[in-house]
Every structure is written in C-alpha cells, then in structure tokens.
Short mmCIF file of C-alpha atoms in Angstrom, two decimals:
data_model
loop_
_atom_site.label_atom_id
_atom_site.label_comp_id
_atom_site.label_asym_id
_atom_site.label_seq_id
_atom_site.Cartn_x
_atom_site.Cartn_y
_atom_site.Cartn_z
CA MET K 1 -28.30 -53.57 -27.23
CA SER K 2 -27.14 -55.84 -24.44
CA SER K 3 -27.48 -59.63 -24.59
CA ALA K 4 -30.71 -59.39 -22.60
CA GLY K 5 -32.20 -57.01 -25.11
CA GLU K 6 -32.31 -53.81 -23.06
CA SER K 7 -30.72 -50.61 -24.36
CA PHE K 8 -27.61 -49.14 -22.78
CA ALA K 9 -29.68 -46.14 -21.68
CA GLU K 10 -31.78 -48.46 -19.50
CA LEU K 11 -28.82 -50.06 -17.73
CA PRO K 12 -28.16 -48.88 -14.16
CA VAL K 13 -25.39 -46.29 -13.90
CA LYS K 14 -22.74 -47.14 -11.35
CA PRO K 15 -22.22 -44.16 -9.02
CA LYS K 16 -18.86 -42.49 -9.50
CA PRO K 17 -16.77 -42.61 -6.30
CA PRO K 18 -16.15 -39.12 -4.93
CA ILE K 19 -12.39 -39.72 -4.61
CA ARG K 20 -10.52 -41.72 -7.25
CA ARG K 21 -8.11 -44.40 -6.03
CA PHE K 22 -4.57 -43.71 -7.23
CA HIS K 23 -1.07 -45.04 -6.77
CA GLN K 24 1.86 -43.77 -8.77
CA ALA K 25 4.29 -46.28 -10.31
CA ARG K 26 7.63 -46.56 -8.52
CA TRP K 27 10.55 -48.11 -10.37
CA ASP K 28 13.54 -46.83 -8.37
CA GLU K 29 14.96 -46.15 -11.80
CA PRO K 30 18.63 -45.07 -11.90
CA ILE K 31 19.83 -42.10 -13.91
CA ILE K 32 20.64 -43.18 -17.46
CA PHE K 33 24.35 -42.61 -16.93
CA GLU K 34 24.26 -45.25 -14.20
CA LEU K 35 22.77 -47.78 -16.63
CA THR K 36 25.65 -47.63 -19.10
CA GLU K 37 27.27 -50.92 -20.13
CA PRO K 38 30.64 -50.48 -21.82
CA GLY K 39 30.45 -51.92 -25.31
CA ALA K 40 26.66 -51.95 -25.54
CA ARG K 41 25.18 -50.22 -28.56
CA GLY K 42 21.78 -49.15 -29.83
CA ILE K 43 22.75 -49.12 -33.50
CA ALA K 44 25.71 -50.12 -35.62
CA VAL K 45 26.72 -46.84 -37.26
CA PRO K 46 27.98 -47.38 -40.82
CA GLU K 47 31.02 -45.66 -42.21
CA PRO K 48 30.01 -42.29 -43.67
CA GLY K 49 29.54 -42.34 -47.42
CA ALA K 50 30.35 -38.66 -47.82
CA PRO K 51 33.92 -37.39 -47.96
CA LYS K 52 35.48 -36.74 -44.59
CA VAL K 53 35.64 -33.12 -43.52
CA GLU K 54 38.60 -32.08 -41.44
CA LEU K 55 37.40 -29.89 -38.59
CA PRO K 56 39.58 -27.03 -37.36
CA GLU K 57 41.72 -27.92 -34.36
CA GLY K 58 39.80 -25.55 -32.08
CA VAL K 59 36.44 -27.30 -32.50
CA ARG K 60 37.63 -30.94 -32.27
CA ARG K 61 37.20 -32.86 -29.04
CA ALA K 62 40.31 -34.24 -27.36
CA THR K 63 38.31 -37.22 -26.05
CA PRO K 64 35.04 -38.87 -27.12
CA PRO K 65 31.88 -37.64 -25.33
CA LYS K 66 30.98 -39.69 -22.26
CA LEU K 67 27.55 -40.83 -23.43
CA PRO K 68 25.61 -43.79 -22.01
CA GLU K 69 26.22 -47.08 -23.84
CA MET K 70 22.92 -48.97 -24.01
CA ALA K 71 20.85 -51.23 -26.24
CA GLN K 72 17.68 -49.76 -27.76
CA LEU K 73 15.43 -51.91 -25.58
CA HIS K 74 17.07 -50.63 -22.42
CA VAL K 75 16.76 -47.02 -23.55
CA LEU K 76 13.06 -47.53 -24.31
CA ARG K 77 12.47 -49.28 -21.00
CA HIS K 78 14.23 -46.51 -19.09
CA TYR K 79 12.17 -43.68 -20.51
CA LEU K 80 8.88 -45.56 -20.31
CA ARG K 81 9.50 -46.18 -16.62
CA LEU K 82 10.27 -42.52 -16.05
CA SER K 83 7.09 -41.55 -17.92
CA GLN K 84 5.07 -43.71 -15.53
CA GLU K 85 6.51 -41.81 -12.58
CA ASN K 86 5.15 -38.46 -13.74
CA LEU K 87 1.96 -36.48 -13.44
CA GLY K 88 0.98 -34.26 -16.35
CA PHE K 89 -1.90 -32.75 -18.25
CA ASP K 90 -2.72 -35.88 -20.23
CA PHE K 91 -2.84 -37.97 -17.04
CA ASN K 92 -4.58 -35.85 -14.45
CA ILE K 93 -6.81 -32.83 -13.81
CA ASP K 94 -4.06 -30.25 -14.14
CA VAL K 95 -5.82 -27.13 -12.92
CA GLY K 96 -3.30 -26.68 -10.11
CA GLN K 97 -0.54 -25.16 -12.21
CA GLY K 98 -1.95 -21.67 -11.80
CA THR K 99 -0.58 -18.94 -14.11
CA CYS K 100 0.66 -21.66 -16.51
CA THR K 101 -2.59 -22.09 -18.49
CA MET K 102 -2.40 -25.88 -18.76
CA LYS K 103 -4.84 -26.67 -21.53
CA TYR K 104 -5.49 -29.53 -23.90
CA SER K 105 -3.20 -29.47 -26.90
CA PRO K 106 -4.89 -31.26 -29.84
CA LYS K 107 -2.79 -34.26 -30.79
CA ILE K 108 -3.56 -33.73 -34.45
CA ASN K 109 -1.33 -30.67 -34.30
CA ASP K 110 1.60 -32.92 -33.44
CA THR K 111 1.24 -34.70 -36.78
CA PHE K 112 2.81 -31.69 -38.49
CA MET K 113 6.04 -32.14 -36.54
CA ASP K 114 7.46 -34.86 -38.81
CA ASP K 115 7.64 -32.40 -41.68
CA ILE K 116 9.02 -29.63 -39.47
CA ALA K 117 11.75 -31.94 -38.16
CA ASP K 118 13.17 -32.21 -41.67
CA LEU K 119 13.83 -28.47 -41.87
CA HIS K 120 17.16 -26.88 -41.00
CA PRO K 121 17.44 -23.37 -39.50
CA ALA K 122 20.12 -22.45 -42.04
CA GLN K 123 18.09 -23.41 -45.13
CA HIS K 124 17.77 -20.76 -47.81
CA GLU K 125 14.43 -18.94 -47.64
CA ASP K 126 13.55 -20.09 -51.16
CA THR K 127 13.33 -23.67 -49.84
CA VAL K 128 11.08 -22.93 -46.82
CA GLN K 129 8.37 -20.73 -48.32
CA GLY K 130 5.58 -22.75 -46.64
CA VAL K 131 6.98 -22.30 -43.15
CA LEU K 132 7.69 -18.62 -43.76
CA GLU K 133 4.08 -18.19 -44.84
CA ILE K 134 2.96 -19.71 -41.52
CA TYR K 135 5.24 -17.29 -39.65
CA ALA K 136 3.85 -14.35 -41.61
CA GLN K 137 0.24 -15.39 -41.08
CA LEU K 138 0.69 -16.07 -37.36
CA GLU K 139 2.37 -12.68 -36.92
CA LYS K 140 -0.70 -11.04 -38.50
CA MET K 141 -3.12 -13.05 -36.35
CA LEU K 142 -1.34 -12.13 -33.12
CA ALA K 143 -1.13 -8.50 -34.22
CA GLU K 144 -4.90 -8.49 -34.73
CA ILE K 145 -5.57 -10.25 -31.41
CA SER K 146 -3.44 -7.71 -29.52
CA GLY K 147 -4.04 -4.65 -31.68
CA MET K 148 -0.31 -4.19 -32.20
CA ALA K 149 1.16 -3.01 -35.51
CA ARG K 150 3.72 -5.81 -35.88
CA VAL K 151 4.81 -8.98 -34.08
CA SER K 152 8.11 -10.85 -33.90
CA LEU K 153 8.10 -14.62 -33.24
CA GLN K 154 11.84 -14.70 -32.67
CA PRO K 155 11.83 -15.02 -28.83
CA GLY K 156 12.11 -18.58 -27.57
CA SER K 157 9.94 -18.19 -24.46
CA GLY K 158 7.76 -15.79 -22.52
CA SER K 159 10.68 -14.49 -20.47
CA ALA K 160 12.76 -14.13 -23.63
CA ALA K 161 9.94 -12.06 -25.11
CA ILE K 162 9.92 -9.88 -21.99
CA TYR K 163 13.66 -9.42 -22.37
CA ALA K 164 13.13 -8.52 -26.03
CA ASN K 165 10.62 -5.92 -24.89
CA ILE K 166 12.97 -4.37 -22.35
CA ALA K 167 15.72 -4.32 -25.01
CA MET K 168 13.39 -2.45 -27.37
CA ILE K 169 12.41 -0.03 -24.61
CA ARG K 170 16.05 0.83 -24.01
CA ALA K 171 16.84 1.13 -27.73
CA TYR K 172 13.82 3.39 -28.29
CA HIS K 173 14.75 5.79 -25.50
CA GLU K 174 18.40 5.89 -26.57
CA ALA K 175 17.38 6.61 -30.16
CA ASN K 176 15.33 9.55 -28.87
CA GLY K 177 18.15 10.95 -26.74
CA GLU K 178 16.59 9.78 -23.48
CA GLY K 179 18.96 7.03 -22.44
CA HIS K 180 18.99 8.53 -18.95
CA ARG K 181 15.67 6.81 -18.20
CA ASP K 182 16.77 4.09 -15.80
CA GLN K 183 13.65 3.01 -13.88
CA VAL K 184 11.09 0.32 -14.70
CA ILE K 185 7.83 0.08 -12.77
CA THR K 186 6.02 -3.21 -12.24
CA THR K 187 3.51 -4.65 -9.76
CA MET K 188 3.75 -7.28 -7.04
CA PHE K 189 1.35 -9.65 -8.78
CA SER K 190 2.75 -9.20 -12.28
CA HIS K 191 4.95 -12.05 -13.45
CA PRO K 192 8.37 -11.84 -11.75
CA SER K 193 10.07 -12.14 -15.15
CA ASN K 194 9.19 -8.49 -15.75
CA ALA K 195 11.20 -7.34 -12.77
CA ALA K 196 13.93 -9.90 -13.42
CA CYS K 197 14.46 -8.95 -17.07
CA ALA K 198 14.48 -5.26 -16.26
CA LYS K 199 17.03 -5.86 -13.51
CA VAL K 200 19.24 -7.98 -15.78
CA ALA K 201 19.12 -5.14 -18.32
CA GLY K 202 20.44 -2.76 -15.66
CA TYR K 203 17.26 -0.93 -14.68
CA GLU K 204 16.19 0.05 -11.20
CA VAL K 205 12.91 -1.74 -10.51
CA ILE K 206 10.04 -0.10 -8.61
CA THR K 207 7.33 -2.51 -7.47
CA LEU K 208 3.79 -1.32 -6.78
CA MET K 209 1.96 -3.13 -4.00
CA PRO K 210 -1.77 -3.90 -4.12
CA ASN K 211 -4.25 -1.63 -2.39
CA ALA K 212 -7.04 -2.74 -0.08
CA GLU K 213 -9.15 -3.82 -3.09
CA GLY K 214 -6.42 -6.02 -4.57
CA TYR K 215 -5.58 -3.68 -7.44
CA PRO K 216 -2.14 -2.13 -8.01
CA ASP K 217 -2.12 1.18 -6.15
CA ILE K 218 -2.58 3.95 -8.70
CA GLU K 219 -1.52 6.59 -6.20
CA ALA K 220 1.75 4.74 -5.71
CA LEU K 221 2.19 4.80 -9.48
CA ARG K 222 1.46 8.51 -9.56
CA ALA K 223 4.22 9.04 -7.00
CA ALA K 224 6.67 6.77 -8.81
CA VAL K 225 6.55 8.11 -12.39
CA GLY K 226 8.90 10.86 -13.46
CA PRO K 227 11.71 11.80 -15.85
CA ARG K 228 13.62 8.61 -14.99
CA THR K 229 10.69 6.33 -15.92
CA ALA K 230 11.56 4.09 -18.86
CA ALA K 231 8.51 1.85 -18.77
CA LEU K 232 5.63 0.26 -16.94
CA MET K 233 5.73 -3.54 -17.29
CA ILE K 234 2.48 -5.00 -16.02
CA THR K 235 0.44 -8.20 -16.20
CA ASN K 236 -3.33 -7.80 -16.46
CA PRO K 237 -5.19 -9.71 -15.18
CA GLU K 238 -2.52 -10.23 -12.57
CA ASP K 239 -1.64 -13.62 -11.08
CA THR K 240 -4.48 -13.17 -8.60
CA GLY K 241 -6.89 -13.41 -11.54
CA ILE K 242 -8.07 -9.85 -10.88
CA PHE K 243 -8.42 -7.56 -13.90
CA ASN K 244 -7.46 -3.94 -13.28
CA PRO K 245 -10.37 -1.83 -14.60
CA ARG K 246 -8.22 1.34 -14.44
CA ILE K 247 -5.49 -0.05 -16.66
CA GLN K 248 -5.79 2.75 -19.21
CA GLU K 249 -5.23 5.32 -16.46
CA PHE K 250 -2.01 3.49 -15.55
CA VAL K 251 -0.87 3.65 -19.17
CA ASP K 252 -1.78 7.33 -19.46
CA LEU K 253 0.19 8.24 -16.33
CA VAL K 254 3.31 6.60 -17.76
CA HIS K 255 2.84 8.25 -21.15
CA GLU K 256 2.49 11.68 -19.53
CA VAL K 257 6.09 11.48 -18.30
CA GLY K 258 7.47 10.06 -21.56
CA GLY K 259 7.65 6.39 -20.55
CA LEU K 260 6.46 3.36 -22.48
CA ALA K 261 3.76 0.92 -21.39
CA CYS K 262 4.48 -2.79 -21.83
CA TYR K 263 1.72 -5.41 -21.49
CA ASP K 264 2.62 -8.86 -20.17
CA GLN K 265 -0.20 -10.87 -21.80
CA ALA K 266 0.80 -14.23 -20.37
CA ASN K 267 -2.59 -14.31 -18.60
CA ALA K 268 -4.55 -13.57 -21.77
CA ASN K 269 -6.57 -16.80 -21.83
CA GLY K 270 -9.61 -15.16 -20.26
CA ILE K 271 -9.63 -12.02 -22.40
CA LEU K 272 -9.10 -13.30 -25.96
CA GLY K 273 -11.44 -11.47 -28.31
CA ILE K 274 -12.74 -9.34 -25.44
CA THR K 275 -10.06 -6.72 -24.86
CA ARG K 276 -6.73 -5.94 -26.50
CA ALA K 277 -3.44 -4.36 -25.47
CA ALA K 278 -3.86 -1.55 -28.00
CA ASP K 279 -7.30 -0.72 -26.61
CA ALA K 280 -5.66 0.46 -23.39
CA GLY K 281 -2.90 2.33 -25.22
CA PHE K 282 -0.01 -0.07 -24.66
CA ASP K 283 3.11 0.46 -26.75
CA LEU K 284 4.30 -3.14 -26.72
CA GLY K 285 3.62 -6.49 -25.11
CA HIS K 286 4.04 -10.23 -25.45
CA PHE K 287 2.18 -13.53 -25.60
CA ASN K 288 3.26 -16.98 -24.44
CA LEU K 289 2.36 -19.32 -27.29
CA HIS K 290 2.89 -22.33 -25.02
CA LYS K 291 0.19 -21.07 -22.66
CA THR K 292 -2.61 -19.17 -24.36
CA PHE K 293 -2.18 -20.74 -27.78
CA SER K 294 -1.75 -24.38 -26.76
CA THR K 295 1.60 -25.32 -28.27
CA PRO K 296 1.69 -27.01 -25.51
CA HIS K 297 3.10 -25.76 -22.21
CA ALA K 298 4.73 -29.13 -21.53
CA CYS K 299 7.05 -29.43 -18.51
CA GLY K 300 8.23 -25.83 -18.34
CA GLY K 301 8.97 -25.96 -22.07
CA PRO K 302 9.57 -26.11 -24.96
CA ALA K 303 8.22 -22.61 -25.06
CA ALA K 304 7.70 -19.88 -27.63
CA GLY K 305 7.21 -16.15 -27.21
CA ALA K 306 5.75 -13.42 -29.39
CA SER K 307 6.66 -9.74 -28.98
CA GLY K 308 4.22 -7.21 -30.42
CA VAL K 309 4.77 -3.48 -30.82
CA SER K 310 2.99 -0.32 -31.90
CA ALA K 311 4.06 1.45 -35.08
CA LYS K 312 6.75 3.62 -33.48
CA LEU K 313 8.59 0.55 -32.17
CA VAL K 314 8.46 -1.58 -35.31
CA PRO K 315 12.02 -0.56 -36.38
CA PHE K 316 13.38 -2.00 -33.11
CA LEU K 317 11.81 -5.48 -33.33
CA PRO K 318 14.07 -8.53 -32.93
CA GLY K 319 14.98 -9.97 -36.28
CA PRO K 320 14.54 -11.54 -38.59
CA VAL K 321 10.87 -10.96 -39.35
CA VAL K 322 9.02 -12.30 -42.37
CA ASP K 323 7.82 -9.99 -45.14
CA GLN K 324 6.14 -10.74 -48.44
CA VAL K 325 7.75 -9.10 -51.47
CA GLU K 326 6.31 -9.68 -54.95
CA GLY K 327 4.57 -12.86 -53.84
CA LYS K 328 7.66 -14.31 -52.14
CA TYR K 329 8.31 -14.54 -48.41
CA VAL K 330 11.64 -13.08 -47.37
CA LEU K 331 13.53 -12.62 -44.11
CA ARG K 332 14.32 -9.08 -43.11
CA THR K 333 15.97 -7.47 -40.11
CA PRO K 334 14.24 -4.23 -39.02
CA GLU K 335 16.23 -1.02 -39.43
CA LYS K 336 17.11 -0.46 -35.74
CA SER K 337 16.60 -4.05 -34.58
CA VAL K 338 17.77 -5.06 -31.12
CA GLY K 339 19.06 -8.21 -32.82
CA LYS K 340 18.40 -11.84 -32.17
CA ILE K 341 16.99 -13.01 -28.86
CA ARG K 342 17.78 -16.64 -29.71
CA PRO K 343 19.39 -18.53 -32.60
CA GLY K 344 17.32 -19.16 -35.68
CA LEU K 345 14.01 -17.75 -36.80
CA GLY K 346 11.94 -18.89 -33.80
CA VAL K 347 10.63 -22.09 -32.19
CA THR K 348 9.15 -23.38 -35.44
CA THR K 349 7.46 -26.46 -33.96
CA ASN K 350 5.46 -24.30 -31.58
CA VAL K 351 4.80 -21.59 -34.14
CA VAL K 352 3.17 -24.22 -36.36
CA ARG K 353 1.12 -25.64 -33.47
CA ALA K 354 -0.11 -22.18 -32.46
CA TYR K 355 -1.02 -21.40 -36.08
CA ALA K 356 -2.99 -24.65 -36.38
CA TRP K 357 -4.77 -24.05 -33.06
CA ILE K 358 -5.87 -20.52 -33.99
CA MET K 359 -6.90 -21.56 -37.50
CA SER K 360 -9.06 -24.37 -36.13
CA LEU K 361 -10.93 -21.97 -33.82
CA GLY K 362 -11.25 -18.73 -35.72
CA ALA K 363 -12.16 -15.41 -34.11
CA GLU K 364 -15.43 -16.65 -32.59
CA GLY K 365 -13.71 -19.74 -31.24
CA LEU K 366 -11.03 -17.69 -29.51
CA ARG K 367 -13.66 -15.66 -27.71
CA THR K 368 -15.42 -18.89 -26.72
CA VAL K 369 -12.13 -20.11 -25.26
CA ALA K 370 -11.95 -17.00 -23.08
CA GLU K 371 -15.59 -17.15 -22.00
CA THR K 372 -15.33 -20.84 -21.12
CA ALA K 373 -12.09 -20.31 -19.19
CA VAL K 374 -13.72 -17.54 -17.13
CA LEU K 375 -16.81 -19.65 -16.52
CA ASN K 376 -14.74 -22.65 -15.43
CA ASN K 377 -12.61 -20.52 -13.14
CA ASN K 378 -15.52 -18.90 -11.36
CA TYR K 379 -17.34 -22.24 -11.05
CA LEU K 380 -14.26 -23.80 -9.46
CA MET K 381 -13.88 -20.77 -7.22
CA HIS K 382 -17.46 -21.27 -6.02
CA LYS K 383 -16.64 -24.91 -5.17
CA ILE K 384 -13.33 -24.09 -3.44
CA LEU K 385 -14.86 -21.39 -1.26
CA GLN K 386 -17.33 -23.95 0.07
CA ILE K 387 -14.41 -25.81 1.69
CA PRO K 388 -14.05 -24.68 5.33
CA GLY K 389 -10.70 -22.95 5.80
CA ALA K 390 -10.27 -21.86 2.16
CA SER K 391 -10.58 -18.22 1.11
CA ALA K 392 -9.86 -15.91 -1.80
CA PRO K 393 -8.58 -12.49 -0.69
CA TRP K 394 -10.26 -9.35 -2.04
CA ASN K 395 -13.66 -11.00 -2.33
CA LYS K 396 -14.41 -10.43 -6.04
CA ARG K 397 -14.88 -12.44 -9.20
CA ARG K 398 -11.77 -13.43 -11.10
CA ILE K 399 -10.91 -13.80 -14.77
CA GLU K 400 -8.98 -16.96 -15.72
CA GLN K 401 -7.38 -18.00 -12.43
CA ALA K 402 -7.47 -17.29 -8.70
CA ARG K 403 -4.97 -17.19 -5.88
CA TYR K 404 -6.53 -18.76 -2.81
CA SER K 405 -5.43 -19.03 0.82
CA TRP K 406 -5.49 -21.81 3.41
CA GLU K 407 -4.70 -19.28 6.14
CA ALA K 408 -7.70 -20.20 8.30
CA LEU K 409 -7.15 -23.95 7.90
CA SER K 410 -3.45 -23.61 8.68
CA ALA K 411 -4.16 -21.57 11.82
CA GLU K 412 -6.59 -24.27 12.98
CA THR K 413 -4.49 -27.35 12.13
CA GLY K 414 -0.86 -26.28 11.73
CA VAL K 415 -0.85 -27.81 8.23
CA HIS K 416 0.66 -25.55 5.56
CA SER K 417 -0.39 -25.05 1.96
CA GLU K 418 2.66 -26.86 0.59
CA GLU K 419 1.74 -29.92 2.69
CA ILE K 420 -1.86 -29.91 1.46
CA GLY K 421 -0.59 -29.75 -2.12
CA VAL K 422 1.77 -32.67 -1.55
CA ARG K 423 -1.02 -34.76 0.01
CA ALA K 424 -3.23 -33.95 -3.00
CA ALA K 425 -0.60 -35.68 -5.15
CA ASP K 426 -1.62 -38.95 -3.46
CA PHE K 427 -4.88 -38.60 -5.41
CA GLY K 428 -3.19 -37.91 -8.75
CA VAL K 429 -3.45 -34.09 -8.76
CA HIS K 430 -1.31 -31.27 -7.48
CA TYR K 431 -1.17 -27.50 -7.20
CA TRP K 432 1.32 -24.68 -7.22
CA THR K 433 1.41 -22.24 -4.32
CA SER K 434 2.65 -18.81 -5.42
CA HIS K 435 5.63 -16.75 -6.38
CA HIS K 436 7.66 -15.56 -3.43
CA PRO K 437 7.21 -13.61 -1.26
CA TYR K 438 3.89 -15.02 -0.05
CA LEU K 439 1.89 -11.83 0.07
CA VAL K 440 -1.22 -14.01 0.20
CA PRO K 441 -0.66 -16.24 3.26
CA GLU K 442 -0.71 -20.02 2.75
CA PRO K 443 -1.40 -19.56 -0.98
CA PHE K 444 -2.46 -21.91 -3.74
CA THR K 445 -3.15 -20.87 -7.33
CA LEU K 446 -5.62 -22.65 -9.61
CA GLU K 447 -6.34 -22.04 -13.30
CA PRO K 448 -8.91 -24.35 -14.92
CA THR K 449 -8.65 -23.08 -18.55
CA GLU K 450 -11.33 -23.95 -21.09
CA SER K 451 -10.33 -27.61 -21.32
CA TYR K 452 -11.98 -29.09 -18.24
CA SER K 453 -15.48 -30.44 -17.78
CA ARG K 454 -17.73 -29.72 -14.83
CA ALA K 455 -17.10 -33.28 -13.63
CA ASP K 456 -13.33 -32.62 -13.70
CA LEU K 457 -13.72 -29.49 -11.61
CA ASP K 458 -16.04 -31.24 -9.16
CA GLU K 459 -13.52 -34.05 -8.73
CA TYR K 460 -10.63 -31.67 -8.17
CA ALA K 461 -12.57 -29.65 -5.59
CA ALA K 462 -13.65 -32.88 -3.86
CA ILE K 463 -10.02 -33.96 -3.50
CA LEU K 464 -9.04 -30.65 -1.88
CA ALA K 465 -12.07 -30.83 0.41
CA HIS K 466 -11.06 -34.37 1.40
CA VAL K 467 -7.47 -33.33 2.19
CA ALA K 468 -8.70 -30.31 4.16
CA GLN K 469 -10.84 -32.62 6.29
CA GLU K 470 -7.85 -34.94 6.76
CA ALA K 471 -5.87 -31.94 8.02
CA ARG K 472 -8.49 -31.41 10.71
CA ASP K 473 -8.82 -35.07 11.63
CA ASN K 474 -5.15 -36.04 11.53
CA PRO K 475 -2.78 -33.17 10.74
CA GLU K 476 0.36 -35.26 11.25
CA PHE K 477 -0.84 -37.72 8.62
CA VAL K 478 -1.14 -34.92 6.05
CA LYS K 479 2.28 -33.55 7.03
CA GLY K 480 3.79 -36.97 6.33
CA ALA K 481 2.53 -37.16 2.74
CA PRO K 482 2.99 -38.30 0.03
CA TYR K 483 2.24 -42.00 0.51
CA ASN K 484 1.09 -43.11 -2.95
CA GLN K 485 3.73 -41.32 -5.01
CA THR K 486 7.00 -42.28 -6.67
CA ILE K 487 8.89 -40.87 -3.70
CA HIS K 488 7.77 -40.26 -0.16
CA LYS K 489 8.70 -37.49 2.26
CA ILE K 490 11.99 -35.86 1.35
CA ASP K 491 14.42 -33.66 3.24
CA THR K 492 14.14 -30.20 1.68
CA THR K 493 17.03 -28.53 3.53
CA SER K 494 19.36 -28.99 0.54
CA LEU K 495 17.01 -26.95 -1.64
CA ASP K 496 18.18 -23.78 0.10
CA ASP K 497 21.89 -24.68 -0.09
CA PRO K 498 23.39 -23.83 -3.51
CA LYS K 499 26.52 -25.81 -2.63
CA GLN K 500 24.44 -29.01 -2.82
CA TRP K 501 22.67 -28.19 -6.08
CA ALA K 502 23.56 -30.52 -8.96
CA PRO K 503 21.84 -29.49 -12.21
CA THR K 504 23.86 -32.02 -14.25
CA TRP K 505 25.00 -35.62 -13.80
CA ARG K 506 28.65 -34.55 -13.73
CA ALA K 507 27.91 -32.05 -10.97
CA TYR K 508 26.07 -34.75 -9.02
CA VAL K 509 29.03 -37.14 -9.30
CA ARG K 510 31.44 -34.41 -8.28
CA LYS K 511 29.43 -33.18 -5.31
CA HIS K 512 27.78 -36.31 -3.97
CA LEU K 513 29.54 -39.43 -5.24
CA SER K 514 33.21 -38.45 -5.20
#
C-alpha cells in the first residue's frame, strides 16, 4: 500500500517511451600496457616454500616477461571502465547477433565454476570421478537429443567440432579403402566453417546455391555427387532460418554414392525435441554448447563443441571419451581415434554449464525452448516486415532466425545495412549483417531465441523502424553514426589491409608506434 492508502494496482502506469534514451560510457581508456608504472605491484609475492625446480635450459626464458606493472586498484579500474564501454546480452536486447543464438545463461550455473577452477587437466581420473560422471551423462543426453550412437565433448568450439567431423570422415573412408574421395559438398547458407574446415583438410569444396524457393538446389546436388564424394556437410535450418523439408532426400543421394552425411546442428535451437539428425539418416554431426545449450556464447567464446556419430563411426571419435567400467568412470581412446582436437578432456566449465542447463529443463523443457524460440522469431519477423523498406526473401515462415534485407530502403535512401546497424547502436542495440558474399542484398540477420519477452521484441523492432525513418528523413545523419557510442565514425580502410592489422600489443607497437 502507498502512503495514501491506495494499492499499487490502482496507481497510474507511466507510459513506456517507444525509444529508450541511451548513451554509452566513454573513458578514452588506454591499453593496459600503456598504463604500466615500473615498480608498481598488485601483490607482494612471497618466496616459494617448496623446493626449487631447475627447468631445462630449453624452456627457460632469457628475459622476464614484459607484463604490465600496476596496483590492484588500477587493474580493477581499467577493466571496469572497459566493461562500461561494451554492449552485451546482459545489457541490451541482443537479438541482432543472428546465427549466434544469444540466450540468457542462468547465473546460478556460474556458481559451479569455483569448484571446477580447482581441477587440473592432468589429474588422475580417480580424483575427478564427479566431473567424469558429468561428461558421461552429458554425452548420453546429447546422443539422445541428436539420435547419434556416441558423442565426444573433446572439441573446444563449433568449428573445432566440424574439423573433428571432417577428420573422422577422412579416416573412415581411408579405413574402407576409399581414400580417393576428395570432394565435400556444402550449401551457400550453411555455416562457412563447413567449407573452411573441409578446405583446410585438403578437400575440394562444392557449394550448392539456393533455388528460387530459398532451398539448396537438389538437382545441383544430384549433379554433384559421385565416386569422389566424401561427404555432405550441411546446416539445417540454414542461416536464413529456412528448414529444408527434403533433407532426407539430400542424405539419401549422398549415401547412394558411398558418401557420408554430416549435420551442422549449430542452428538447433528451434528444433530441439522436434526433429533429430538420426531421423534424417545423418552419419555424424555437431552441436555448439555455447549457443544451443547456454554455456554461454559470450564474446565469440569461450566455446565448446560436441561431435556425435552413428555406430559405424564410433571407433573414429576424438579421444578421450568417458566410459563406465565396474562402477568407475575411466578415460578411453577409441580404437581408430582421429586423436585430440584440443588439449585436455574438453572445455570443462562449459560442459558443466550445459549439463546444468539441460538438467534444469528436462526433455519437455527443451522442446518448450524450441517452440518459444520459433514463436519469438516469427513474431519479430511480423514486426520487422511492417517497417517500410524491410523484406525477407523467399516469403515463408522461418524457424529460429531470419535473414532480412534493406534492399528497398537502401535503393530509396542510399543508406546501407551496415550504416543502419551502426546507428541502431546509438539506442543500445546492434545487429549482424551476413556472411560474405552478400547473396541477400543489404542483409541483416536476427535471432530472438527463447529468452526475450514480447516487450523486448517490440522495443527492438521500434528502434529499427525509427532508424529506417531517419534514413528517409536525413540519410546523411544516419551515415554519420554512431553519436552516442564509445567511439564515433571510424575509417574502415585499414580493415582490408593486412599490413595494418595488429592482433597483439607488440604488433601494434611495431607497426604503428615505432
């Protein structure tokens, strides 16, 4: 009750403004190496109590590492300032990172990380039975979700899992005397990592283009398969959000010529508990735990992958895998294993988070996740298509995401999709355009996931509608964005010049400060 005696339900509700005011913090914060103060320290390190160990000459440094010298307060201040200069899922309506499945990651699942941090990858298996049980149980859950016979959690990311799959494909064919198979088929709207991993492994890559309905062209597949076909590596639904209803025919065509079918399930968030890789006859496939299973996605990582295979490919799985023998969990390397894809057993922190997330939901909850994600996506699509100048090619409902186009708006105003996305950042949101090449002109890709409310989706759509109207009223203003962000308009010419790239501080000093 209020002081006047009326209930809260009777108080007038203040109308929510259609566009939220936003201004990003700007600290002009230097790189941490520039903040170093010789002699400063964050902690006084005591002399080691254990006996000194003499390292071999070949692994000892000739000089101390050049690390920043800073007090604890200055380190804390530095990273807090940087955190205020970022957008991310916990700050904003993050539906714009299409294909990345940005969903809420329950914070309670992070409470397990303190215990996990105390583990060492080289510990004897007798001392980590609890963690090995989690690995074993998660493997079984993912095998059931996909219909595969066995799963390895050894890959450290989605792309690493794809590479594990292509390694198993090669090993399988070589073991069967068919190492001559040197072609991998994929589709234009499958994740580019499929083509990239196949190419890195030495395969010739054949890419199927979409037909007039937006599906991969099955006639093109029919023409492409043959005695050189090693595998089909395909995402379904593709990054357009369109599910291929003839997927089993694609798999059958590849099987008829002796190839394997590999399912990129990175876009599985809208099909959990509804359809499975095994149902369409796939031989192997992968999940991204940091997408579908909320570990979380974070800022491009830390990731975790899971490779699943049918019975005939189990001997080739990356190792080690976890088995239970006489009530004890043990590590075992499959008979014809392609080996490790990364050091250690897997990304244990994310394996534990994925296990906790699935256990909290159960089978019915997973299906509810998918149904809600599809509902949210098609609701947002309805709102976006009401904005003049926005379209979604191949006019059909989508699964968990959609690739849209500003082609009409750009033709009218001269404002490009990238510029609309940058201006949207002035309102605390953003979006990703598309993989290259831009087969969909002036693209933007949105994926709401199950995490967002109707009010969130309405707000996001209202922001894009507002920016689209700005593009009509004052296109040069939109082209000059951002105005409320940490940085303003930047010169992007250096992005296409590898000679100017500086992925590390030392490279930056060498290239730009020397």
